[in-house]
mmCIF file of C-alpha atoms in Angstrom:
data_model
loop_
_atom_site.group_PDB
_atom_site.id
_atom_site.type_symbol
_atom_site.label_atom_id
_atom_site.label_comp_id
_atom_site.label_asym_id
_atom_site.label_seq_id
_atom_site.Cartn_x
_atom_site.Cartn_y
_atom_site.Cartn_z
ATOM 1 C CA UNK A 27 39.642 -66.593 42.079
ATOM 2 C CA UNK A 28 40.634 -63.136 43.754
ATOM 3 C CA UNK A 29 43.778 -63.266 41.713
ATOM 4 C CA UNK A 30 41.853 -63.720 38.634
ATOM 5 C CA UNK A 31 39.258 -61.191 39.339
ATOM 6 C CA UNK A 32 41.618 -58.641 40.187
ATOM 7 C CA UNK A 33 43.822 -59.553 36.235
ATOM 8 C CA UNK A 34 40.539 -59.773 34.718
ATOM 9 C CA UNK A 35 39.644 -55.633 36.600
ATOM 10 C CA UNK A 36 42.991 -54.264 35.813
ATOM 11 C CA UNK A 37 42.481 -55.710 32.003
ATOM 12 C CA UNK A 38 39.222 -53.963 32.345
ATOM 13 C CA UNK A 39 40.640 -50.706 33.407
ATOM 14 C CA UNK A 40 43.640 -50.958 30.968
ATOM 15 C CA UNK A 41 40.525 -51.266 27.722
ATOM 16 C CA UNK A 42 38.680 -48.585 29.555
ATOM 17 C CA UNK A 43 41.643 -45.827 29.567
ATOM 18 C CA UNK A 44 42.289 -47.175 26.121
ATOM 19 C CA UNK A 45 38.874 -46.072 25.225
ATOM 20 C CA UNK A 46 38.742 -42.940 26.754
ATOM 21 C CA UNK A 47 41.841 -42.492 24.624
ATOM 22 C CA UNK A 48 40.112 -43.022 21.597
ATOM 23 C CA UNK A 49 37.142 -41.367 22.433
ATOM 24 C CA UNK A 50 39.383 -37.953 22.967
ATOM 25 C CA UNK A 51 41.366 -38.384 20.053
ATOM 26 C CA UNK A 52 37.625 -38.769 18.116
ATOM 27 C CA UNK A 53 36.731 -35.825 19.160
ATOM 28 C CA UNK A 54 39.813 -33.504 18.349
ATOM 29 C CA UNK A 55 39.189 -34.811 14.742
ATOM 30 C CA UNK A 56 35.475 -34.159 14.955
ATOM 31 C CA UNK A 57 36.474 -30.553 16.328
ATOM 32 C CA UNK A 58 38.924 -30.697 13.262
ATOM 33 C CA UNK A 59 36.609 -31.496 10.615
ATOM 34 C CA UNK A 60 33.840 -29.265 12.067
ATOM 35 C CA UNK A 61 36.514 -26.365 11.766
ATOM 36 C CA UNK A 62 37.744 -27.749 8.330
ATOM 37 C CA UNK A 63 33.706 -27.467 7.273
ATOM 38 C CA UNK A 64 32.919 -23.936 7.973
ATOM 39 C CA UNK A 65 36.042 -22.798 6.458
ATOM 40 C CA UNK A 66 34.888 -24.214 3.193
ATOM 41 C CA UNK A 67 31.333 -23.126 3.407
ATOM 42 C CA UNK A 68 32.855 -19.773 4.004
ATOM 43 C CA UNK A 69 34.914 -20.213 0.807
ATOM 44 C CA UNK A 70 32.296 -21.168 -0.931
ATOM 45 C CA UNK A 71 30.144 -18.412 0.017
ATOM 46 C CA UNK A 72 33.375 -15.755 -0.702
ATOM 47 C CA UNK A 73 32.813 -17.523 -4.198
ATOM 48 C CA UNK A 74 29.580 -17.167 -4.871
ATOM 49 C CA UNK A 75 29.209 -13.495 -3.584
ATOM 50 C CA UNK A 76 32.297 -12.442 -6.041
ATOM 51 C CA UNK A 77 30.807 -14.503 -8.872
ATOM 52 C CA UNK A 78 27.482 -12.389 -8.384
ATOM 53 C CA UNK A 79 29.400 -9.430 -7.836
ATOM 54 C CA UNK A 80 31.498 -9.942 -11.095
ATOM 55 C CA UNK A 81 31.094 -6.711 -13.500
ATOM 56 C CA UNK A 82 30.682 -8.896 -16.612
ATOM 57 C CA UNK A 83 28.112 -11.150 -17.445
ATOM 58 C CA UNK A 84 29.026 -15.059 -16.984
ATOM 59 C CA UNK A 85 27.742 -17.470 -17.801
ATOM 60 C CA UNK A 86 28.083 -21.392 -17.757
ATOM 61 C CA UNK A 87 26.894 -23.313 -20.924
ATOM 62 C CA UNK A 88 26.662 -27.203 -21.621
ATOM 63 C CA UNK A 89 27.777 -28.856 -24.303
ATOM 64 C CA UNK A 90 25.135 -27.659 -27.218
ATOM 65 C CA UNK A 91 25.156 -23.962 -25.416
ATOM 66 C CA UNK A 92 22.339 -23.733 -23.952
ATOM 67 C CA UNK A 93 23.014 -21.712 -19.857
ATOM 68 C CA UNK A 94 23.659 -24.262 -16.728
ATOM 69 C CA UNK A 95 24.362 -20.868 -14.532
ATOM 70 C CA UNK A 96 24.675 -17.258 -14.966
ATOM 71 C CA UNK A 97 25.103 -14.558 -12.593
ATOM 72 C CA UNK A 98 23.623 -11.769 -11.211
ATOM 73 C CA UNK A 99 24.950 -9.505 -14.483
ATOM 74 C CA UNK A 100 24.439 -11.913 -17.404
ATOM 75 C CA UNK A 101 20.656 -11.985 -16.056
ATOM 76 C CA UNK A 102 20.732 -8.070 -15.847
ATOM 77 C CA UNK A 103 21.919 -7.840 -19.228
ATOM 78 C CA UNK A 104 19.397 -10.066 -20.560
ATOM 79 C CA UNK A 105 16.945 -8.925 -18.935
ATOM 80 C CA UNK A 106 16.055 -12.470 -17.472
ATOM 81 C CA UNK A 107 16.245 -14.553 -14.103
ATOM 82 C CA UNK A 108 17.679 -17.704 -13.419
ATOM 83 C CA UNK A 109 14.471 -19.595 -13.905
ATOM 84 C CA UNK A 110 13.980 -18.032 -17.489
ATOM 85 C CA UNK A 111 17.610 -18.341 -18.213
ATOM 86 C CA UNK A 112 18.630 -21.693 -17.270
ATOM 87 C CA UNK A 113 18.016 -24.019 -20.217
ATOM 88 C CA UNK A 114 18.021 -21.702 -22.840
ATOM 89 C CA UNK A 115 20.589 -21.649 -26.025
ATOM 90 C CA UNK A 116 22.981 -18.732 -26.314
ATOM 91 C CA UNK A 117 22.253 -17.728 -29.547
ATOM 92 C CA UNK A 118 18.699 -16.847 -28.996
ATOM 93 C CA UNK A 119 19.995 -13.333 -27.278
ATOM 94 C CA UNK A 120 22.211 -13.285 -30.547
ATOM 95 C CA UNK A 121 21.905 -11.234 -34.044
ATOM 96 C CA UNK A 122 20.713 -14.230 -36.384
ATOM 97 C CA UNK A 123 23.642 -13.917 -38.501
ATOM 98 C CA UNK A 124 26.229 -14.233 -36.001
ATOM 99 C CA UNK A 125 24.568 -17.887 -34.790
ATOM 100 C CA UNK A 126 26.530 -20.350 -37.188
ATOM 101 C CA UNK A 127 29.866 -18.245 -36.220
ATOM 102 C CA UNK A 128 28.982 -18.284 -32.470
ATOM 103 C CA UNK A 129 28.497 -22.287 -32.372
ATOM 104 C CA UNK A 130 31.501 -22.460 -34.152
ATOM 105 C CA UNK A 131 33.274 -20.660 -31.419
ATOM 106 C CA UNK A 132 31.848 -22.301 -28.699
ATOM 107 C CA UNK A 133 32.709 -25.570 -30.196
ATOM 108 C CA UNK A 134 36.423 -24.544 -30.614
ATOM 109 C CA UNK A 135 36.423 -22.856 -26.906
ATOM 110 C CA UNK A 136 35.587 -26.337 -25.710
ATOM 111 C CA UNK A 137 38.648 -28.166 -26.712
ATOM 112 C CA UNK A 138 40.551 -24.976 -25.710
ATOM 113 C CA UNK A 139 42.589 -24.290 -22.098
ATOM 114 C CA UNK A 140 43.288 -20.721 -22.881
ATOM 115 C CA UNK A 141 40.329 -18.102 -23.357
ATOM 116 C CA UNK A 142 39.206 -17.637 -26.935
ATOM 117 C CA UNK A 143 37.634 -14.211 -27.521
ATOM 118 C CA UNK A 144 35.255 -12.790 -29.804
ATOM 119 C CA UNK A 145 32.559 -9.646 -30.201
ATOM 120 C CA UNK A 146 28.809 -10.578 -29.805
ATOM 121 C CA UNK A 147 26.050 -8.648 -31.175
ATOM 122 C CA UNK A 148 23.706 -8.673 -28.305
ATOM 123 C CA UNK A 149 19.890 -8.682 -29.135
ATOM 124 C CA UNK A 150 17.629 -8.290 -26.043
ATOM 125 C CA UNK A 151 14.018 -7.644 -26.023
ATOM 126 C CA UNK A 152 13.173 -3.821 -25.578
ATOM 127 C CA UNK A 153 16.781 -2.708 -25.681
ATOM 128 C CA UNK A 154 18.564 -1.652 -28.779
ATOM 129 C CA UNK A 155 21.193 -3.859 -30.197
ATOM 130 C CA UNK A 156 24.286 -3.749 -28.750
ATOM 131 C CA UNK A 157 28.168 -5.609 -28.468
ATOM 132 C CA UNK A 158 30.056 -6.928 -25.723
ATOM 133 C CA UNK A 159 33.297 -7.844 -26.056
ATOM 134 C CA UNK A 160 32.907 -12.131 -24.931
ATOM 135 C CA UNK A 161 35.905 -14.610 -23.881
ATOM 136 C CA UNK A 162 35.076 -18.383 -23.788
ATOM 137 C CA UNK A 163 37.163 -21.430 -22.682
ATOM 138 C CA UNK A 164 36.593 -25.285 -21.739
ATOM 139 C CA UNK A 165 34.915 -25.544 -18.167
ATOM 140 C CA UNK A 166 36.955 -27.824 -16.053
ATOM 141 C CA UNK A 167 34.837 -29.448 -13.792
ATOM 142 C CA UNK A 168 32.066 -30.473 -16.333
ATOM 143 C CA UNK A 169 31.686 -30.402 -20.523
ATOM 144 C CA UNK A 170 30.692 -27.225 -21.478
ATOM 145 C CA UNK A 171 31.936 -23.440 -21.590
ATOM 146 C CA UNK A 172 32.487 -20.998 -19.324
ATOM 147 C CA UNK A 173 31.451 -17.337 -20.951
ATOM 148 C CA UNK A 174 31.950 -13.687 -19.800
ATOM 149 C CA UNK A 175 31.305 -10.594 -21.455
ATOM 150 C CA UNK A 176 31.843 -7.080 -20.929
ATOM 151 C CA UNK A 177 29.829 -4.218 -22.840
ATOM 152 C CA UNK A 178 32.537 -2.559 -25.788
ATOM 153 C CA UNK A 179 32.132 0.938 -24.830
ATOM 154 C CA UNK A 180 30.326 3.062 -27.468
ATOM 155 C CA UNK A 181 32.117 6.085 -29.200
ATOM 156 C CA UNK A 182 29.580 8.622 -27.334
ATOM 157 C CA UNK A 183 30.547 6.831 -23.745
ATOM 158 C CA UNK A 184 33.648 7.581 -22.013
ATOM 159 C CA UNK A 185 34.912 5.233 -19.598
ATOM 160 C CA UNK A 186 36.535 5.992 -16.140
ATOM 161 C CA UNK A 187 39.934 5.036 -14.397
#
C-alpha cells in the first residue's frame, strides 16, 4: 500500500504542476486579451472623436435615405440633434426640385465602390438656401450610403490656406 500511495501522490503532484501550468499560461492570455481590449476601445474612441471632429457634414443613410448617424457637423448644419435627425429622409433638408435627382444618386452611390459626387441645394429652417458640394458611396459594413458634404464657398467668401 505505501508503494501505491506514494505513485498515486507523485501522480497527484505531477496533475497539480500541470495545472499550475495551465493556470499561468491562462492568465498571460487573459493579460493578453485585456491589453488587446483597451487598445481597441482606444481605437474606437480615436474614431469617433475624428468622425465628430470631421469639417464636413457626414452622414450615414439606409437604404431608402433616411440618416442612421451623423456627426457633430451634419447636425450643426442642419440645425438638428441626433434625436431629431436620426430617422429622417435626406431630401427633406433638400430644394424640392432636386429630390427625384438626389434619390437617383443615392441609388446609384449604393451599387458604387468609388465616391460619386454631386452639388446639393441645402434648405434649412431659418437659414437662407445654400450648396455644399456632397460625395456619396456604398457603406461597407451595412446597406446604405455613406454622405459628406462640404459648404461650396460663395463668390463674396474667400477661403484660407
Amino acid at each position: 500500500y505505501e508503494i501505491s500511495a506514494c505513485l498515486v501522490g507523485s501522480e497527484m503532484c505531477i496533475r497539480d504542476s500541470e495545472l499550475q501550468v495551465h493556470q499561468v499560461e491562462l492568465d498571460l492570455q487573459n493579460e493578453e486579451l485585456q491589453s488587446s481590449r483597451v487598445d481597441l476601445e482606444s481605437t474606437i474612441e480615436r474614431q469617433l472623436q475624428l468622425f465628430e471632429a470631421s469639417p464636413c457634414a457626414q452622414l450615414v443613410l439606409d437604404r431608402q435615405h433616411h440618416v442612421l448617424e451623423c456627426n457633430a457637423g451634419a447636425m450643426a448644419c442642419l440645425k438638428q440633434g441626433m434625436d431629431t435627425c436620426s430617422g429622417q429622409q435626406l431630401t427633406q433638408w433638400l430644394a424640392p426640385a432636386q429630390s427625384a435627382r438626389v434619390h437617383a444618386w443615392l441609388d446609384l452611390a449604393q451599387q458604387s465602390e468609388t465616391a460619386l459626387t454631386m452639388l446639393l441645394q441645402l434648405r434649412v429652417a431659418g437659414q437662407a438656401e445654400r450648396l455644399v458640394c456632397a460625395a456619396a458611396r456604398s457603406n461597407p459594413l451595412q446597406p446604405g450610403v455613406l454622405l459628406a458634404w462640404v459648404d461650396m464657398p460663395t463668390p463674396s467668401v474667400e477661403s484660407t490656406n
